[in-house]
Coordinates of C-alpha atoms in Angstrom, one line a residue:
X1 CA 0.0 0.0 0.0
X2 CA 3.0 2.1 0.8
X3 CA 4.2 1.8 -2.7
X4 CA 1.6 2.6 -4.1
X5 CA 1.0 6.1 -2.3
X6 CA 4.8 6.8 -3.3
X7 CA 4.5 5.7 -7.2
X8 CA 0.6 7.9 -7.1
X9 CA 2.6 11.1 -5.0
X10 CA 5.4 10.9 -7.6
X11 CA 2.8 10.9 -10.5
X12 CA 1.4 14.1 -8.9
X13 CA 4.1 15.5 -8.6
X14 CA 6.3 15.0 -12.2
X15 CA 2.7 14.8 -14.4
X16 CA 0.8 16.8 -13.2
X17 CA -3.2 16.5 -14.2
X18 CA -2.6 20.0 -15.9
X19 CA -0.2 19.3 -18.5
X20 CA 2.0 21.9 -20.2
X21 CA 1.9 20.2 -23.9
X22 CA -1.8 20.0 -24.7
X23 CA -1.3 18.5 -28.6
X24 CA 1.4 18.1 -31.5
X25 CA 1.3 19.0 -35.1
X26 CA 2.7 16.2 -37.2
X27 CA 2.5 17.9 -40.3
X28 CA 5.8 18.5 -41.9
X29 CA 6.7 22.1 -42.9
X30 CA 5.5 23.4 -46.1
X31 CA 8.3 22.4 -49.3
X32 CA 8.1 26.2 -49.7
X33 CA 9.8 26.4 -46.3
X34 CA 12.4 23.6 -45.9
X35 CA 15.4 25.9 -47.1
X36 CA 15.1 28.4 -44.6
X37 CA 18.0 29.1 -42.0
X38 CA 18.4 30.8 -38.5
X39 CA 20.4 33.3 -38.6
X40 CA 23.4 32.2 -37.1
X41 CA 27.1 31.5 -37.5
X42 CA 26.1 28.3 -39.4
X43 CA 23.8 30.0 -42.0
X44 CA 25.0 29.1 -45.6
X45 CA 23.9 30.5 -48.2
X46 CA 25.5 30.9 -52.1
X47 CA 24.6 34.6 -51.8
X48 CA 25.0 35.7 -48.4
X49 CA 27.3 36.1 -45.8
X50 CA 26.3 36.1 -42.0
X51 CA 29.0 36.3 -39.5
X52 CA 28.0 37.0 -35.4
X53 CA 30.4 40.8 -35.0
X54 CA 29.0 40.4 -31.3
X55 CA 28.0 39.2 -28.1
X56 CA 27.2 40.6 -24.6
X57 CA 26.9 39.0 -21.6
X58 CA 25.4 42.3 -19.8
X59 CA 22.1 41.8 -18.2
X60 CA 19.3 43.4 -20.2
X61 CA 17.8 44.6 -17.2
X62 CA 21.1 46.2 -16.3
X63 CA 21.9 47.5 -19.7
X64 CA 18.9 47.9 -22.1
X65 CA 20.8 48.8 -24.8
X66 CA 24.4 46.7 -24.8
X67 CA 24.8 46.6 -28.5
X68 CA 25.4 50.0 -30.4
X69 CA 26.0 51.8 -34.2
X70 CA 26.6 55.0 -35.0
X71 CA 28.0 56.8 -37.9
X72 CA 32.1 58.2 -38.0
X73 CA 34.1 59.9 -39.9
X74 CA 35.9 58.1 -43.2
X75 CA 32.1 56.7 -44.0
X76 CA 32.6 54.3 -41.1
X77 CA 30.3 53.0 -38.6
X78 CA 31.5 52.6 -34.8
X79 CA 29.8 49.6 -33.2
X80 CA 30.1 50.1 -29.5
X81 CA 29.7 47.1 -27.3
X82 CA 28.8 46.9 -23.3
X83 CA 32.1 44.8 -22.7
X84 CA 30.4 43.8 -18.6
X85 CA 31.9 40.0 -17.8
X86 CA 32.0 41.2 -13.9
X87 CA 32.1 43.8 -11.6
X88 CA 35.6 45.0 -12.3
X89 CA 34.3 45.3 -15.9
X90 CA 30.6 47.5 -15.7
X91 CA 31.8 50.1 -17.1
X92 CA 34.0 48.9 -20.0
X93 CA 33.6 49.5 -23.7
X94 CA 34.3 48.1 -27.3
X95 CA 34.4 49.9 -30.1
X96 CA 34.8 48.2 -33.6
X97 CA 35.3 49.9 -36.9
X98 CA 33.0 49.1 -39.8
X99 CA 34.0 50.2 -43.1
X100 CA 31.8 50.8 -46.1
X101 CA 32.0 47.2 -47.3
X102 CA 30.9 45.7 -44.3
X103 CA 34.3 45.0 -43.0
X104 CA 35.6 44.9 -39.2
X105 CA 38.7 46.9 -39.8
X106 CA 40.0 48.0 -35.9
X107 CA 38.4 47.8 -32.5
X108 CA 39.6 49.4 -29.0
X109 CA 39.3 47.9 -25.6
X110 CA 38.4 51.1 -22.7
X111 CA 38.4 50.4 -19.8
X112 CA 36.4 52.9 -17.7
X113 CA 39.1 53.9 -14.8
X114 CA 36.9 57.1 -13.9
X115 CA 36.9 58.3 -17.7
X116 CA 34.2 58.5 -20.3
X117 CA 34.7 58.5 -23.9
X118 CA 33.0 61.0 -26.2
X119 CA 33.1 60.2 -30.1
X120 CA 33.4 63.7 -31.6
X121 CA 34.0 63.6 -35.3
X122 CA 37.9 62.6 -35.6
X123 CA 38.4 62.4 -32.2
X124 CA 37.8 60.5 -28.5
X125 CA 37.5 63.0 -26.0
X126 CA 37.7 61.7 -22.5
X127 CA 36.0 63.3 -19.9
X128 CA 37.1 63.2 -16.6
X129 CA 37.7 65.4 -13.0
X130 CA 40.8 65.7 -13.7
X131 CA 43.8 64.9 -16.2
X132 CA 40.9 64.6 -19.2
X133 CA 42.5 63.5 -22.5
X134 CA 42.0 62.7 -26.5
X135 CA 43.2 60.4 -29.3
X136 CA 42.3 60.4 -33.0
X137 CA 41.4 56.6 -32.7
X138 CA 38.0 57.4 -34.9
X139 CA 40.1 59.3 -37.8
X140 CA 43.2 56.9 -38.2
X141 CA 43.3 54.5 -35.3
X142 CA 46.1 56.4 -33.4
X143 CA 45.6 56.3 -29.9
X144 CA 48.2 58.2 -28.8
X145 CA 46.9 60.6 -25.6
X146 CA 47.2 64.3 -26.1
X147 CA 46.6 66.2 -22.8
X148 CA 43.2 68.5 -22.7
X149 CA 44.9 71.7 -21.9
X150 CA 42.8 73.4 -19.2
X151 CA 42.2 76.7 -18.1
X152 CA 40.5 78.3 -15.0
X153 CA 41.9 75.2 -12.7
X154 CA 42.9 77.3 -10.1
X155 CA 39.3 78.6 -10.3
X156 CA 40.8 81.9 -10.3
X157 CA 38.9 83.9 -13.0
X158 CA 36.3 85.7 -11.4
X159 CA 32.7 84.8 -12.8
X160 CA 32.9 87.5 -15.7
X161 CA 35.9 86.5 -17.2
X162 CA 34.3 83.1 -17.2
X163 CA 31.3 83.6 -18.8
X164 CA 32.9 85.9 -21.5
X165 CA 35.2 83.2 -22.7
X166 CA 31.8 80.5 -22.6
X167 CA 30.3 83.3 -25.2
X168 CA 33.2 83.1 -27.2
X169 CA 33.3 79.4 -27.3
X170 CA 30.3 79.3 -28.7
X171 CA 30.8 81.4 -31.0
X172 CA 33.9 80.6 -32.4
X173 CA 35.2 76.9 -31.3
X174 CA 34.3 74.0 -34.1
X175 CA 33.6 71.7 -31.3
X176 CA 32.3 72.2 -27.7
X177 CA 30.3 70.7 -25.1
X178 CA 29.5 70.3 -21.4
X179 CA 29.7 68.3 -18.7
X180 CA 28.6 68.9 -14.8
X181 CA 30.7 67.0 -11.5
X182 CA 30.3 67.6 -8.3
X183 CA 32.8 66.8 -6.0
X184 CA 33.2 67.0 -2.2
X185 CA 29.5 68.5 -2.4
X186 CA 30.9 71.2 -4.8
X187 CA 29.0 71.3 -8.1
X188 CA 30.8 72.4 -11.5
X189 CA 30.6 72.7 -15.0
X190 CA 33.4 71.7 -17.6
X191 CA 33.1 73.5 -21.1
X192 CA 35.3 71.3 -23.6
X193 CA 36.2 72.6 -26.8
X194 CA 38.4 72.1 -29.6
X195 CA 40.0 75.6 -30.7
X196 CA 43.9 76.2 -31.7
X197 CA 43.7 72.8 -32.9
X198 CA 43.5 71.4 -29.5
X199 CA 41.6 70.0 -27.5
X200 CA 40.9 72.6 -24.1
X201 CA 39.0 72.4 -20.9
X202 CA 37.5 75.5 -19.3
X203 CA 36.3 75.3 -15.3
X204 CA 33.3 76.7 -14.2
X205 CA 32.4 76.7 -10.0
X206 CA 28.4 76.5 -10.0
X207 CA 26.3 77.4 -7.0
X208 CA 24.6 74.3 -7.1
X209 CA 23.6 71.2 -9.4
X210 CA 23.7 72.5 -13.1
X211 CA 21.4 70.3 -16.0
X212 CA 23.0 70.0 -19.4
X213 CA 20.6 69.8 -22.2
X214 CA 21.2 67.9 -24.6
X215 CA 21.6 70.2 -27.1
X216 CA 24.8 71.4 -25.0
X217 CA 26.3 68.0 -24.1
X218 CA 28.5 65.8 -26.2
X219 CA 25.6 63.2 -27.0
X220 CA 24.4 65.8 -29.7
X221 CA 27.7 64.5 -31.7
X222 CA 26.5 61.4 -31.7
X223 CA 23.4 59.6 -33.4
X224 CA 22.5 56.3 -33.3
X225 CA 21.1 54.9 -35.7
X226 CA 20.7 51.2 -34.3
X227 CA 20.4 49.5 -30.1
X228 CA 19.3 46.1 -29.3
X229 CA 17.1 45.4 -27.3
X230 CA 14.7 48.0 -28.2
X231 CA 10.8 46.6 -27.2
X232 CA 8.2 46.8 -29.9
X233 CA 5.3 44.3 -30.3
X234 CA 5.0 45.1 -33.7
X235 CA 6.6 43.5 -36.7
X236 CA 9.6 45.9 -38.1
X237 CA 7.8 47.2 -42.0
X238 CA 11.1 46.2 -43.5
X239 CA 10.4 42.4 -42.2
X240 CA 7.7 40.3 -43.4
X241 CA 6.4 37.0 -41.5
X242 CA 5.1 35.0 -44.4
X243 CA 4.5 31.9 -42.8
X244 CA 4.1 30.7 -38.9
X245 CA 4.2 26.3 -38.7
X246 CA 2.7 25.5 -35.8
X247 CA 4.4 22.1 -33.8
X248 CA 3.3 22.1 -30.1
X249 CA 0.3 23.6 -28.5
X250 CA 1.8 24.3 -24.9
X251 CA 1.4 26.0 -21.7
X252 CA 3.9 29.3 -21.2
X253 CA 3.6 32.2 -19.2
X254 CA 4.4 36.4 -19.6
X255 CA 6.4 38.2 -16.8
X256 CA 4.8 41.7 -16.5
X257 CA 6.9 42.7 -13.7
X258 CA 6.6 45.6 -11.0
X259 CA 5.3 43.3 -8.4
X260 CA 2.8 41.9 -10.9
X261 CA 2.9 37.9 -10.9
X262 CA 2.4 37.5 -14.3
X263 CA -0.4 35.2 -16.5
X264 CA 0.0 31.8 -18.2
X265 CA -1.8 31.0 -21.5
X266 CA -1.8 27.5 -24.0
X267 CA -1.2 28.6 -27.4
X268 CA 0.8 27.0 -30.3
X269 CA 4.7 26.9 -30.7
X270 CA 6.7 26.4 -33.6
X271 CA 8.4 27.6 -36.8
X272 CA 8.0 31.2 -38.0
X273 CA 9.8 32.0 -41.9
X274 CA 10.5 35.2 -42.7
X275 CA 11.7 37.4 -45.2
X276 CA 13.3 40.9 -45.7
X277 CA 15.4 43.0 -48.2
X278 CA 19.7 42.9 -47.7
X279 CA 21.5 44.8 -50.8
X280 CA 18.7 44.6 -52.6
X281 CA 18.0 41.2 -52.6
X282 CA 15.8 39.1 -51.1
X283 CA 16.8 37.1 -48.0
X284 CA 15.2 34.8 -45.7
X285 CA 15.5 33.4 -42.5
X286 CA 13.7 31.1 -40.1
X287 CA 13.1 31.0 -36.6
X288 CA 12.6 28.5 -34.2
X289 CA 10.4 28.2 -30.6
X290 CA 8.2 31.1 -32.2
X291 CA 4.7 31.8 -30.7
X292 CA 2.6 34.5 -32.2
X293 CA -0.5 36.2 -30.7
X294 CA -2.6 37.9 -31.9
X295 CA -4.9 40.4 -29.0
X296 CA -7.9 42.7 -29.4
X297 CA -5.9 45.4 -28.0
X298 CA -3.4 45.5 -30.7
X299 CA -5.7 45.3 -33.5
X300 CA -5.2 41.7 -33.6
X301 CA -1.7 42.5 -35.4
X302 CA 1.0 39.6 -34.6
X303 CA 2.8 40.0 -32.0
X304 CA 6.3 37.6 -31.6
X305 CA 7.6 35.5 -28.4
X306 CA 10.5 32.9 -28.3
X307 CA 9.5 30.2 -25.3
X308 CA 12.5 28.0 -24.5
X309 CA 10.4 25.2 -22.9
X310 CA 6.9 24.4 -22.5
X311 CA 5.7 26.5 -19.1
X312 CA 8.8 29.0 -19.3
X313 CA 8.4 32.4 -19.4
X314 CA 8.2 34.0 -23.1
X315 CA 11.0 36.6 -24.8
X316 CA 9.5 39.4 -26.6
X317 CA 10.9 38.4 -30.3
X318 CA 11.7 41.8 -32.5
X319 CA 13.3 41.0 -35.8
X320 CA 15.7 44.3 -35.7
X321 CA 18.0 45.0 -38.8
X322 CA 19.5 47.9 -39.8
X323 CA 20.3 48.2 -43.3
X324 CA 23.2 50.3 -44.3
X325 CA 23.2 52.5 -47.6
X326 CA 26.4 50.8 -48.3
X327 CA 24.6 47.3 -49.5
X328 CA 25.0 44.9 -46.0
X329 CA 22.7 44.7 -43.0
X330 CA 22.6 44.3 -39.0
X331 CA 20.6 41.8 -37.2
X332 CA 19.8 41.4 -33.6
X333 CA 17.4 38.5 -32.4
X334 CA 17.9 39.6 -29.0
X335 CA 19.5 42.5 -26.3
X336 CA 22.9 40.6 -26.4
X337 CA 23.8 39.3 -29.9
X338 CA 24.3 40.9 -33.4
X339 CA 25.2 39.5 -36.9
X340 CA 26.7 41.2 -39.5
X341 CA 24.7 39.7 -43.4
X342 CA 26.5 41.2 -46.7
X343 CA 26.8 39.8 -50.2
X344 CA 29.4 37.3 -50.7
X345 CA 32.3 38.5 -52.9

């Protein structure tokens, strides 16, 4: 009788009455289907090209964005990378070179060591309290330091003198920017400018916490045109999902978070074969533990999830590429990964 109770507990326990795989699809996948690939390092292809050019291991939670582009000088793209393994690492960067056929052509390593690196044109400028520096890294890969040459350290200018040389910055300088530190409770503002053909630093003592706008800091240099990670629930226009092959009809669940538990729904999971437009060409692309609703709220448009395993928690799926003028594309399935497609030679 005691064996019994065991072999019926363990029963209850491993298979439960509430299963988590309701049904299975037999069917095979349409013929029109069968040569579709992920998109991985293992895609082959007589016409394409797909090599991974990056992987993070920053949370997403931590780091929304860890994967980067943005245009540079020479017609090149700068792909900057949250380089996080550990704590000693948080704030660390790379930076890789892409020229205009697609090409990985340099990359730097910062490490953060209380400086932050500002892409202005030909030059890294990096900010700091003290001892701030530049390189030409983004013109011609030197990265050689040149001092910031500062003025006003001593804060001995009185608040006239000051202002009047701010006035003529902006006036006059090809570059400038600013930057606000506080330090022993002491607020100030830093006015960096290039001028003389060098890169100078101009101290400001504030009366308080001072708010750079945007239009005055050095993130106005600097436009992104691509982040991973970005949440949509909408299908990108530039991707089309022609055809979703259902296998399992399963039990998963979505994590709204805040303190909100969450809701579990049975729906089907399977295959989902898309198709989208690199150098002009068509390309396709398949991908794997897909489930797609489809909700009254969103105008029944398809929306995309990834589920690893029947009763796991779903991924928001957002087919991101970024297609560059030059003829090759970007594409991130997730926060932490990104693949680089281009035409074979």
């Amino acid at each position: 009788m005691g064996i019994i109770f065991i072999l019926g507990f363990g029963i209850y326990i491993f298979f439960p009455t509430q299963k988590l795989v309701l049904e299975r699809n037999n069917e095979p996948v349409d013929s029109r289907y069968s040569a579709f690939q992920e998109i991985d390092e293992h895609y082959k292809s007589g016409v394409f090209e797909v090599k991974r050019v990056a992987r993070v291991v920053v949370s997403s939670a931590a780091s929304p964005n860890p994967i980067r582009i943005f245009p540079s000088v020479n017609h090149q793209l700068i792909l900057d990378c949250d380089a996080k393994v550990d704590e000693d690492t948080k704030h660390d960067i790379r930076y890789y070179k892409i020229d205009q056929r697609g090409t990985v052509i340099d990359s730097i390593y910062v490490a953060y060591n209380g400086y932050w690196g500002q892409f202005i044109d030909n030059f890294m400028v990096y900010t700091s309290d003290r001892n701030s520096y530049y390189n030409t890294w983004p013109l011609n890969g030197d990265t050689t330091r040149h001092k910031v040459v500062e003025l006003n350290a001593d804060l001995s200018w009185d608040a006239d003198r000051v202002e009047a040389k701010i006035k003529v910055i902006k006036s006059a300088a090809k570059y400038y920017f600013f930057s606000s530190l506080s330090n022993e409770n002491v607020w100030y503002r830093q006015c960096y400018f290039y001028a003389d053909e060098k890169w100078q630093l101009l101290w400001q003592k504030m009366p308080g916490y001072n708010q750079i706008p945007d239009e005055e800091s050095a993130i106005r240099y600097r436009k992104d045109v691509f982040r991973s990670g970005e949440v949509s629930f909408e299908i990108p226009k530039d991707v089309k999902l022609l055809h979703f092959h259902p296998e399992e009809k399963m039990k998963y669940s979505h994590i709204i978070g805040g303190g909100d538990g969450g809701f579990s729904v049975y729906n089907w999971r399977g295959k989902g074969f898309f198709e989208t437009t690199v150098a002009d060409k068509n390309f396709q692309f398949m991908v794997t533990k897909l489930v797609v609703e489809k909700e009254k709220h969103n105008g029944y448009r398809p929306s995309l999830f990834t589920v690893e395993e029947a009763g796991a928690a779903t991924d928001l799926y957002q087919p991101a590429f970024y297609h560059s003028s030059n003829g090759f594309s970007f594409y991130s399935p997730n926060a932490k990964e990104l693949f680089l497609i281009k035409l074979k030679k």
